[in-house]
Coordinates of C-alpha atoms in Angstrom, one line a residue:
Chain A
M1 CA 18.9 -54.4 51.6
A2 CA 18.8 -58.0 50.5
K3 CA 18.5 -58.9 46.8
F4 CA 14.9 -59.5 45.5
I5 CA 14.2 -63.2 45.5
T6 CA 12.6 -64.8 42.5
I7 CA 10.7 -68.1 42.8
G8 CA 10.4 -69.7 39.4
E9 CA 6.9 -70.9 38.8
R10 CA 7.3 -73.2 35.8
I11 CA 7.4 -76.6 37.4
H12 CA 3.6 -76.8 37.7
C13 CA 1.4 -79.8 37.3
I14 CA -1.1 -77.7 35.4
A15 CA 1.3 -77.8 32.4
P16 CA 0.4 -81.1 30.6
S17 CA 4.1 -82.0 30.0
I18 CA 4.9 -81.6 33.7
R19 CA 1.8 -83.4 34.8
K20 CA 2.7 -86.3 32.6
A21 CA 6.3 -86.3 33.7
M22 CA 5.3 -86.3 37.4
A23 CA 2.8 -89.2 36.8
E24 CA 5.4 -91.2 35.0
R25 CA 8.4 -90.1 37.1
D26 CA 10.1 -89.0 34.0
P27 CA 12.9 -86.6 35.0
A28 CA 13.7 -85.0 31.6
P29 CA 10.9 -82.5 31.2
I30 CA 11.2 -81.4 34.8
L31 CA 14.9 -81.0 34.7
Q32 CA 14.7 -79.0 31.5
R33 CA 12.3 -76.5 33.0
A34 CA 14.4 -76.3 36.1
E35 CA 17.5 -75.6 34.0
E36 CA 15.8 -72.9 31.9
Q37 CA 14.6 -71.1 35.0
L38 CA 17.9 -71.2 36.8
K39 CA 19.8 -70.1 33.8
A40 CA 17.4 -67.2 33.5
G41 CA 18.2 -66.2 37.1
A42 CA 15.6 -67.8 39.4
T43 CA 16.8 -68.2 43.0
Y44 CA 14.1 -70.6 44.3
L45 CA 12.1 -73.0 42.2
D46 CA 8.5 -73.7 43.0
V47 CA 7.5 -77.4 42.8
N48 CA 3.8 -77.6 42.4
I49 CA 2.5 -81.2 42.4
G50 CA -1.2 -80.1 42.6
P51 CA -3.6 -81.6 45.2
A52 CA -1.7 -84.9 45.1
E53 CA -4.1 -86.7 47.2
N54 CA -2.7 -90.1 46.3
G55 CA 1.0 -90.8 46.5
G56 CA 1.8 -87.1 47.1
E57 CA 4.5 -87.9 49.7
E58 CA 6.4 -90.1 47.5
L59 CA 6.0 -87.8 44.5
M60 CA 7.3 -84.7 46.5
Q61 CA 10.3 -86.6 47.8
W62 CA 11.1 -87.8 44.3
A63 CA 10.9 -84.2 42.9
V64 CA 12.9 -82.7 45.7
K65 CA 15.7 -85.2 45.4
L66 CA 15.6 -85.0 41.6
L67 CA 16.0 -81.2 41.5
Q68 CA 18.5 -80.8 44.4
E69 CA 20.7 -83.6 43.2
N70 CA 20.8 -82.2 39.7
F71 CA 21.1 -78.5 40.5
D72 CA 23.5 -78.2 43.5
N73 CA 20.9 -78.3 46.2
V74 CA 18.8 -75.5 44.6
P75 CA 16.4 -74.1 47.2
L76 CA 12.7 -75.1 46.6
A77 CA 9.2 -74.0 47.4
L78 CA 7.1 -77.0 48.1
D79 CA 3.7 -76.3 46.7
T80 CA 0.7 -78.6 47.3
A81 CA -2.5 -78.7 49.3
N82 CA -1.3 -82.1 50.6
R83 CA 0.3 -81.2 54.0
K84 CA 1.9 -84.6 54.4
A85 CA 3.5 -84.3 51.0
I86 CA 5.2 -81.0 52.1
E87 CA 6.4 -82.7 55.3
A88 CA 7.7 -85.6 53.3
G89 CA 9.5 -83.2 50.9
I90 CA 11.2 -81.4 53.8
Q91 CA 12.4 -84.7 55.2
V92 CA 14.7 -85.2 52.2
Y93 CA 15.4 -81.5 51.6
N94 CA 19.0 -80.2 51.7
R95 CA 19.0 -76.7 53.2
S96 CA 22.6 -75.8 52.4
K97 CA 21.4 -73.2 49.8
G98 CA 18.4 -72.0 51.7
K99 CA 15.5 -73.0 53.9
P100 CA 12.5 -74.8 52.2
I101 CA 9.5 -72.7 51.6
V102 CA 6.0 -74.0 52.5
N103 CA 3.7 -72.8 49.8
S104 CA 1.3 -71.9 51.3
A105 CA -0.7 -71.0 54.4
D106 CA -3.6 -68.6 54.9
A107 CA -5.5 -67.2 57.8
G108 CA -8.4 -69.7 57.3
S109 CA -8.4 -73.5 56.8
R110 CA -4.7 -73.6 55.8
I111 CA -3.4 -71.8 58.9
E112 CA -1.8 -75.1 60.2
N113 CA 0.7 -74.9 57.5
I114 CA 2.3 -72.1 59.6
D115 CA 2.7 -74.7 62.4
L116 CA 4.2 -77.1 59.9
A117 CA 6.8 -74.5 58.8
A118 CA 7.6 -73.6 62.4
A119 CA 8.1 -77.3 63.3
N120 CA 10.5 -77.7 60.3
D121 CA 12.4 -74.5 60.5
A122 CA 11.0 -73.5 57.1
I123 CA 9.8 -70.3 55.4
V124 CA 6.1 -70.0 54.8
I125 CA 4.2 -68.1 52.2
A126 CA 1.3 -66.5 54.2
L127 CA -1.7 -65.6 52.0
C128 CA -3.5 -62.6 53.5
S129 CA -6.9 -64.2 53.0
A130 CA -9.1 -66.6 54.8
D131 CA -12.2 -67.8 53.0
G132 CA -12.1 -65.8 49.8
I133 CA -10.2 -62.7 48.8
A134 CA -9.8 -60.0 51.4
A135 CA -12.3 -57.1 50.8
D136 CA -9.9 -54.4 51.7
N137 CA -6.6 -53.7 53.5
D138 CA -8.1 -53.7 56.9
E139 CA -9.0 -57.3 56.3
R140 CA -5.6 -58.1 54.8
M141 CA -3.8 -56.6 57.8
M142 CA -6.0 -58.5 60.2
H143 CA -5.1 -61.8 58.4
M144 CA -1.5 -60.7 58.5
S145 CA -1.5 -60.2 62.3
T146 CA -3.3 -63.5 62.8
M147 CA -0.7 -65.4 60.8
L148 CA 2.3 -63.4 62.3
E149 CA 1.1 -64.1 65.8
R150 CA 0.6 -67.8 65.0
G151 CA 4.1 -68.0 63.6
L152 CA 5.7 -66.2 66.5
E153 CA 3.8 -68.4 69.0
H154 CA 5.2 -71.4 67.4
G155 CA 8.7 -70.0 67.6
M156 CA 9.2 -68.7 64.0
E157 CA 11.3 -65.7 63.2
A158 CA 9.1 -63.0 61.6
E159 CA 11.4 -62.9 58.6
D160 CA 10.4 -66.5 57.7
L161 CA 6.8 -65.5 57.1
W162 CA 6.5 -64.1 53.6
F163 CA 3.2 -62.3 53.3
D164 CA 1.3 -62.5 50.1
P165 CA -1.3 -59.7 49.5
L166 CA -2.7 -61.8 46.6
F167 CA -2.3 -60.0 43.3
L168 CA -5.6 -59.4 41.6
V169 CA -6.5 -59.5 37.9
I170 CA -6.5 -56.1 36.3
K171 CA -9.2 -57.1 33.8
G172 CA -12.1 -57.0 36.2
M173 CA -10.4 -55.6 39.4
Q174 CA -8.5 -52.6 38.1
D175 CA -9.7 -50.4 40.9
K176 CA -8.1 -52.7 43.5
Q177 CA -4.5 -52.6 42.2
M178 CA -3.2 -49.7 44.3
E179 CA -4.7 -51.3 47.4
V180 CA -2.6 -54.4 46.8
L181 CA 0.5 -52.2 46.5
E182 CA -0.4 -50.3 49.6
A183 CA -0.6 -53.6 51.5
I184 CA 2.9 -54.5 50.4
K185 CA 4.0 -51.1 51.7
M186 CA 2.4 -51.8 55.0
F187 CA 4.2 -55.2 55.2
S188 CA 7.4 -53.4 54.4
D189 CA 6.9 -50.6 56.9
N190 CA 6.5 -53.4 59.5
G191 CA 9.8 -54.9 58.5
L192 CA 8.1 -57.9 57.0
N193 CA 9.0 -59.9 53.9
S194 CA 6.5 -60.3 51.1
T195 CA 5.9 -62.4 48.0
G196 CA 3.1 -63.3 45.6
G197 CA 2.0 -64.7 42.3
L198 CA 2.7 -61.5 40.5
S199 CA 1.6 -62.5 37.0
N200 CA -2.0 -62.9 38.1
N201 CA -2.4 -59.1 37.5
S202 CA -2.1 -59.6 33.7
N203 CA -4.3 -62.7 33.4
G204 CA -6.4 -62.7 30.3
M205 CA -4.3 -60.0 28.6
P206 CA -2.8 -60.6 25.1
K207 CA 0.5 -62.5 25.3
H208 CA 2.6 -59.6 24.1
I209 CA 1.1 -57.3 26.8
R210 CA 1.7 -59.5 29.8
P211 CA 5.5 -59.1 30.1
I212 CA 5.0 -55.3 30.0
M213 CA 2.3 -55.3 32.6
D214 CA 4.2 -57.8 34.8
A215 CA 7.4 -55.8 34.6
T216 CA 5.6 -52.6 35.6
M217 CA 3.9 -54.3 38.4
V218 CA 7.1 -55.7 39.8
A219 CA 8.8 -52.3 39.6
M220 CA 5.9 -50.7 41.5
A221 CA 5.8 -53.5 44.0
M222 CA 9.5 -53.2 44.6
M223 CA 9.1 -49.5 45.1
C224 CA 6.7 -50.4 47.9
G225 CA 9.2 -52.7 49.5
M226 CA 8.3 -56.1 48.1
T227 CA 11.1 -58.6 48.8
S228 CA 10.2 -61.6 46.6
A229 CA 7.8 -62.8 43.9
I230 CA 6.7 -66.0 42.3
V231 CA 7.4 -65.4 38.6
N232 CA 8.2 -66.8 35.2
P233 CA 12.0 -66.2 35.2
C234 CA 12.1 -66.9 31.5
D235 CA 10.4 -63.5 30.9
L236 CA 13.4 -61.5 30.0
R237 CA 11.8 -58.1 30.4
L238 CA 10.6 -59.0 33.8
M239 CA 14.0 -60.2 35.0
E240 CA 15.7 -57.2 33.6
T241 CA 13.3 -54.9 35.4
I242 CA 13.9 -56.8 38.7
K243 CA 17.6 -56.5 38.3
S244 CA 17.4 -52.8 37.5
A245 CA 15.0 -52.1 40.4
D246 CA 17.5 -54.0 42.7
I247 CA 20.2 -51.6 41.6
I248 CA 18.1 -48.5 42.2
R249 CA 17.1 -49.9 45.6
N250 CA 20.8 -50.5 46.3
N251 CA 20.0 -54.2 46.9
T252 CA 22.8 -55.2 44.6
L253 CA 25.9 -53.3 43.7
Y254 CA 26.0 -51.9 40.2
A255 CA 28.5 -53.1 37.6
D256 CA 28.2 -52.5 33.8
S257 CA 27.4 -56.2 33.2
Y258 CA 24.7 -56.4 35.9
L259 CA 22.1 -57.7 33.4
E260 CA 24.4 -60.7 32.6
I261 CA 24.8 -61.9 36.2
Chain B
M1 CA 17.3 -61.9 82.2
A2 CA 20.8 -62.4 80.8
F3 CA 21.8 -60.3 77.8
N4 CA 22.2 -62.6 74.7
P5 CA 24.2 -60.8 72.0
K6 CA 22.9 -61.7 68.5
K7 CA 25.6 -63.2 66.4
Q8 CA 26.1 -61.7 63.1
A9 CA 27.9 -64.4 61.2
F10 CA 26.7 -64.3 57.6
N11 CA 25.4 -67.1 55.3
A12 CA 28.0 -66.0 52.8
S13 CA 31.8 -66.0 53.0
I14 CA 34.8 -64.5 51.4
N15 CA 36.6 -67.0 49.1
A16 CA 39.5 -68.7 50.7
V17 CA 42.5 -68.3 48.3
T18 CA 45.8 -70.1 48.7
L19 CA 48.9 -68.2 47.8
G20 CA 52.1 -70.0 47.1
A21 CA 52.8 -73.7 47.0
G22 CA 54.5 -76.0 49.5
E23 CA 55.2 -75.7 53.2
K24 CA 55.0 -71.9 53.4
S25 CA 51.9 -71.4 51.3
T26 CA 49.3 -69.3 53.0
V27 CA 45.5 -68.9 52.8
I28 CA 43.7 -65.6 52.8
G29 CA 40.0 -65.0 53.0
G30 CA 37.4 -67.6 54.1
E31 CA 35.8 -65.4 56.7
N32 CA 32.0 -65.1 57.1
T33 CA 32.1 -62.1 59.5
L34 CA 33.1 -58.5 59.4
P35 CA 36.8 -58.0 59.9
F36 CA 38.0 -59.2 63.3
Y37 CA 34.4 -59.7 64.5
T38 CA 35.6 -62.9 66.2
F39 CA 32.7 -62.5 68.8
D40 CA 30.3 -63.4 65.9
A41 CA 32.3 -66.3 64.5
P42 CA 36.0 -67.2 64.3
M43 CA 37.8 -65.7 61.3
A44 CA 38.7 -68.7 59.1
N45 CA 42.2 -67.3 58.3
S46 CA 44.1 -64.4 59.9
P47 CA 44.9 -61.5 57.6
K48 CA 48.4 -61.6 56.3
I49 CA 51.4 -59.3 55.7
A50 CA 53.6 -59.3 52.6
L51 CA 56.9 -57.6 52.6
E52 CA 57.6 -55.2 49.7
I53 CA 61.0 -55.7 48.2
S54 CA 62.0 -53.5 45.3
D55 CA 64.1 -54.8 42.4
D56 CA 66.5 -52.1 43.4
G57 CA 67.3 -54.1 46.5
M58 CA 69.1 -52.3 49.3
A59 CA 69.3 -49.1 47.4
S60 CA 65.5 -48.7 47.8
L61 CA 65.6 -48.7 51.6
Q62 CA 65.4 -45.1 52.5
M63 CA 65.3 -45.4 56.3
P64 CA 68.0 -46.5 58.8
G65 CA 65.7 -49.0 60.4
M66 CA 65.0 -50.7 57.1
K67 CA 68.7 -50.9 56.3
A68 CA 69.5 -52.2 59.7
A69 CA 67.0 -55.1 59.4
F70 CA 68.6 -56.2 56.1
E71 CA 72.2 -55.5 57.2
G72 CA 74.8 -57.5 55.3
C73 CA 72.5 -58.2 52.4
A74 CA 74.0 -57.6 49.0
S75 CA 71.2 -58.5 46.7
V76 CA 67.5 -58.9 46.4
V77 CA 67.9 -62.6 47.0
D78 CA 69.8 -62.0 50.2
M79 CA 67.0 -59.7 51.4
V80 CA 64.4 -62.3 50.6
K81 CA 66.3 -64.9 52.6
K82 CA 66.6 -62.5 55.5
A83 CA 62.9 -61.7 55.3
E84 CA 62.1 -65.3 56.1
E85 CA 63.6 -64.7 59.6
L86 CA 61.6 -61.6 60.3
H87 CA 58.4 -62.0 62.3
G88 CA 55.0 -61.6 60.7
I89 CA 55.8 -61.9 57.0
S90 CA 53.7 -64.4 55.1
A91 CA 54.6 -63.4 51.5
I92 CA 57.1 -61.5 49.4
C93 CA 56.0 -58.7 47.1
L94 CA 58.5 -58.2 44.4
H95 CA 58.1 -54.7 43.2
F96 CA 59.6 -54.1 39.7
E97 CA 59.9 -50.3 40.1
G98 CA 63.0 -50.4 37.9
A99 CA 61.1 -51.7 34.9
D100 CA 59.4 -48.3 34.3
P101 CA 60.2 -47.2 30.7
N102 CA 60.4 -43.6 32.1
G103 CA 62.9 -44.7 34.7
E104 CA 65.6 -47.4 34.6
N105 CA 63.7 -49.3 32.0
K106 CA 65.0 -52.7 33.0
S107 CA 64.1 -55.4 30.4
V108 CA 61.4 -57.9 30.9
E109 CA 64.1 -60.7 30.7
E110 CA 65.9 -59.1 33.6
C111 CA 62.8 -58.9 35.7
V112 CA 61.9 -62.5 35.0
A113 CA 65.4 -63.7 35.8
L114 CA 65.2 -61.9 39.2
A115 CA 61.7 -63.4 39.9
K116 CA 63.1 -66.9 39.2
E117 CA 66.1 -66.3 41.5
V118 CA 63.7 -65.1 44.2
A119 CA 61.4 -68.1 43.7
E120 CA 64.4 -70.4 44.1
A121 CA 65.6 -68.7 47.2
T122 CA 62.4 -68.7 49.2
A123 CA 59.4 -70.9 49.9
L124 CA 57.3 -67.9 50.8
P125 CA 54.5 -67.0 48.3
I126 CA 55.4 -64.4 45.8
I127 CA 53.4 -61.4 44.7
I128 CA 54.6 -59.6 41.5
M129 CA 54.0 -55.9 41.5
G130 CA 54.5 -53.9 38.3
C131 CA 55.8 -50.5 37.5
K132 CA 52.4 -48.9 36.6
N133 CA 53.1 -48.9 32.9
I134 CA 50.3 -50.9 31.3
E135 CA 52.1 -52.4 28.4
K136 CA 55.3 -53.2 30.3
D137 CA 53.4 -54.6 33.3
A138 CA 51.3 -56.9 31.1
E139 CA 54.5 -58.3 29.6
I140 CA 56.2 -58.7 33.0
F141 CA 53.1 -60.5 34.5
N142 CA 52.8 -62.8 31.5
K143 CA 56.4 -63.8 31.5
C144 CA 56.8 -64.1 35.2
S145 CA 53.6 -66.2 35.3
E146 CA 55.1 -68.5 32.7
A147 CA 58.5 -68.8 34.4
L148 CA 57.1 -69.4 37.8
Q149 CA 54.5 -72.0 36.9
G150 CA 53.5 -74.2 39.9
K151 CA 54.6 -71.5 42.4
N152 CA 51.0 -70.1 42.6
I153 CA 52.1 -66.5 42.5
V154 CA 49.9 -63.4 42.5
V155 CA 50.2 -60.8 39.8
L156 CA 49.3 -57.2 40.7
S157 CA 47.3 -56.3 38.8
A158 CA 44.9 -56.9 36.0
R159 CA 43.3 -53.5 35.1
E160 CA 40.5 -52.4 32.9
E161 CA 43.0 -51.9 30.1
D162 CA 44.8 -55.2 30.3
Y163 CA 42.6 -57.7 32.1
K164 CA 42.2 -59.8 29.0
S165 CA 45.8 -60.5 28.5
V166 CA 46.7 -60.8 32.2
G167 CA 43.6 -62.9 32.9
A168 CA 44.3 -65.2 30.0
S169 CA 47.9 -65.8 30.8
A170 CA 48.3 -65.6 34.6
G171 CA 44.8 -66.6 35.5
M172 CA 44.2 -69.3 32.9
A173 CA 47.2 -70.5 30.9
Y174 CA 49.6 -70.6 33.9
N175 CA 47.2 -71.1 36.7
Q176 CA 48.4 -68.3 38.9
K177 CA 46.4 -65.8 41.0
V178 CA 45.2 -62.5 39.5
G179 CA 44.8 -59.3 41.3
A180 CA 42.0 -57.3 39.9
E181 CA 42.9 -53.6 40.3
S182 CA 40.2 -50.9 40.4
A183 CA 41.6 -47.7 41.9
V184 CA 38.9 -47.0 44.4
D185 CA 36.0 -47.4 42.0
I186 CA 33.5 -49.9 43.5
N187 CA 31.5 -50.5 40.4
L188 CA 34.6 -51.2 38.4
A189 CA 35.8 -53.5 41.1
K190 CA 32.7 -55.6 40.6
Q191 CA 32.8 -55.3 36.8
L192 CA 36.4 -56.4 36.6
N193 CA 35.6 -59.6 38.6
V194 CA 32.6 -60.2 36.3
L195 CA 34.7 -59.7 33.2
L196 CA 37.6 -62.0 34.5
C197 CA 35.1 -64.7 35.4
Q198 CA 33.4 -64.4 32.0
L199 CA 36.8 -64.7 30.4
G200 CA 37.2 -68.0 32.2
V201 CA 39.4 -67.1 35.1
P202 CA 38.2 -69.2 38.1
A203 CA 36.7 -67.0 40.8
Q204 CA 39.0 -68.8 43.3
S205 CA 42.0 -67.4 41.4
I206 CA 41.0 -63.8 41.8
V207 CA 42.0 -61.4 44.5
M208 CA 41.0 -57.8 44.5
N209 CA 43.2 -54.8 44.7
L210 CA 40.6 -52.1 45.3
G211 CA 43.3 -49.4 45.2
S212 CA 45.0 -47.8 48.1
S213 CA 45.7 -44.5 49.7
C214 CA 47.6 -43.3 52.8
V215 CA 45.6 -42.2 55.8
G216 CA 45.0 -38.4 55.5
Y217 CA 45.3 -38.6 51.7
G218 CA 41.8 -39.5 50.6
Y219 CA 41.8 -42.7 52.7
E220 CA 38.1 -42.2 53.4
Y221 CA 37.2 -43.2 49.8
L222 CA 39.0 -46.5 50.2
S223 CA 37.4 -46.9 53.6
S224 CA 33.8 -46.5 52.2
T225 CA 34.8 -48.8 49.2
L226 CA 36.0 -51.5 51.6
D227 CA 32.8 -51.2 53.7
R228 CA 30.5 -51.5 50.6
V229 CA 32.4 -54.4 49.2
K230 CA 32.2 -56.3 52.5
A231 CA 28.5 -55.5 52.8
A232 CA 27.8 -56.8 49.3
A233 CA 29.9 -59.9 49.7
L234 CA 28.6 -60.9 53.1
A235 CA 25.2 -59.3 53.7
Q236 CA 24.0 -59.5 50.1
N237 CA 25.9 -62.7 49.2
D238 CA 27.3 -61.0 46.0
Q239 CA 29.5 -63.7 44.6
Q240 CA 31.2 -61.2 42.3
L241 CA 32.7 -59.5 45.3
Q242 CA 33.6 -62.4 47.5
M243 CA 37.3 -62.3 46.4
P244 CA 39.8 -61.6 49.2
I245 CA 41.2 -58.1 49.2
V246 CA 44.9 -57.4 48.8
T247 CA 46.0 -53.8 49.6
P248 CA 49.4 -52.2 48.9
V249 CA 50.2 -50.0 51.8
S250 CA 53.9 -49.2 51.7
T251 CA 53.8 -47.8 48.1
E252 CA 51.3 -45.2 49.4
T253 CA 52.7 -44.4 52.8
W254 CA 56.4 -43.8 52.1
N255 CA 56.0 -41.0 49.6
V256 CA 53.7 -38.7 51.5
K257 CA 54.9 -35.5 53.1
E258 CA 55.0 -36.9 56.6
A259 CA 57.3 -39.7 55.5
M260 CA 59.6 -37.5 53.4
V261 CA 60.1 -34.0 54.7
S262 CA 63.3 -33.8 56.7
E263 CA 63.6 -33.1 60.4
E264 CA 65.5 -29.9 59.6
E265 CA 62.6 -28.5 57.7
V266 CA 60.0 -29.4 60.3
P267 CA 61.7 -30.1 63.6
E268 CA 58.4 -29.9 65.5
W269 CA 57.3 -33.1 63.7
G270 CA 60.0 -35.2 65.3
S271 CA 61.8 -38.2 63.8
L272 CA 61.3 -38.7 60.1
E273 CA 61.6 -42.5 60.4
E274 CA 59.1 -42.6 63.2
R275 CA 56.6 -40.5 61.2
G276 CA 56.9 -42.9 58.3
I277 CA 56.5 -45.9 60.4
E278 CA 53.4 -44.4 62.0
M279 CA 51.8 -43.6 58.7
E280 CA 52.4 -47.1 57.6
I281 CA 51.0 -48.6 60.8
A282 CA 47.9 -46.3 60.8
T283 CA 47.2 -47.1 57.1
A284 CA 47.7 -50.8 57.4
A285 CA 45.6 -51.0 60.6
A286 CA 42.8 -49.0 58.9
C287 CA 42.9 -51.3 55.8
L288 CA 42.8 -54.5 57.9
T289 CA 39.9 -53.3 60.1
G290 CA 38.1 -52.3 56.9
G291 CA 38.4 -55.7 55.4
S292 CA 41.8 -56.2 53.6
D293 CA 42.9 -59.8 53.8
L294 CA 46.5 -59.0 53.0
V295 CA 48.5 -55.8 53.3
I296 CA 51.8 -55.1 51.6
M297 CA 54.2 -53.3 53.8
K298 CA 57.8 -52.3 53.9
H299 CA 59.3 -51.1 57.3
P300 CA 60.1 -54.0 59.6
A301 CA 59.1 -52.0 62.7
A302 CA 55.7 -51.3 61.2
I303 CA 55.3 -54.9 60.2
E304 CA 56.2 -56.1 63.7
T305 CA 53.5 -53.8 65.1
I306 CA 50.8 -54.9 62.6
A307 CA 51.6 -58.5 63.1
K308 CA 51.1 -58.0 66.8
F309 CA 47.9 -56.1 66.1
I310 CA 46.5 -59.0 64.0
D311 CA 47.5 -61.6 66.6
S312 CA 45.9 -59.8 69.4
L313 CA 42.6 -59.3 67.5
M314 CA 42.3 -62.9 66.3

């Protein structure tokens, strides 16, 4: 029923310009990428500061404040392996436009990030893996149950755990794609929210192919009940597909100008 | 274990829109719950009633009860002054029926002059309703918006055919409120709001006239439209549908069979006036419970009842 939520992935310290901007606390490149993504229709922005072992707390607080002050308290996904940095980011986070997202927890060594989300009334992206990719959907569902129970025990609402089946690269794992979609269907049948790094499916494909494959994947995933994805919102074909699928699912009301809003 | 009802207040709300200026200005919208679901959260502003007054004045009052309420009035301005004393009326809807080129064809200047007189006579917010002729209405809205600058009036309505001219004048140049009219077409309702916003009319200056129909005369279409709009606005946080809803009731209810066929023809139906009042009450109550933030009504007895209805549900 709710509109599909896009989490813009382009503030990522793997990008050299962003890494440099984060290191030098230079707002301009970060603000520019934020603006592009929001203009293109992103709801959330992911803020990936990398492992950030040194100074991660201060960096995350700087990034959260920078983005929220400049973009009307845009809701953010705080993305780092440094738990303290996520906590520090939440301390300065303004939730008027949406709860913060902890990106991410899994059923293995990162399960405590669920506790962190619970303690801070945050959403958590729950990767259905423990040590390595799940072999099949039995394993994915086992991880799902483990993390759901963990969240509920700590007082979370089930809707605040967004399960990520982990999208797999087609070039190499083509035979596993339908299984990933079936996992999403199982989350959806259980009334659970889902998300994931969708573009992983098209990794290694030629540049002009990737938007086609990503758009098709998102349409098929939405058919299975997927509620959110971490995407490049500047991919027009992808965003148009999401908006159209939202119309067909009756998640948004149709108007002739629906692609413009 | 005690039963704990789950509150269904939404994280989205209907825009709060101020009508009129000065001491008697009124605010519609603002709620973040379904209509009258005060057990979920208080409604920010109570729904309001506007009184429809035709440019034909006393001559347009077809029922004895209407005439009695305005006894002694000689002009539209007298009626407007009298309306201020009646219970439950928050705005005046000046209906330029007589401007219709296929009817009396009153000139635009005449209409504007009357609108000015009315604005001078009352502090109540003013809603300008046209004659359903697109070209004439656009002119009336534009000129009235210009003449009544600062009064924060509502013009009913900007339609698919004339939203550009009405939006640009009333909504932008003269800073009035624009009613976006969509004749029970939910996709057009949203589209008109999108187009008005793209034109540059502030979202806070738009109210929606989703169309209207009398109960028993296709009302179910309006009902499902109201439901879907509220679901989109509140549950789906659709900002293009968060405009408050203004629904003309009297223009639909006083020309259906039940409100027109004489007692001689159908004695078993009872009093003609009572029938009309009941149709107006039933329609207004249905609109309000469906999500209208303001209903336009005519019969003082029906208004009295609906005002009481609103008060007791708030």
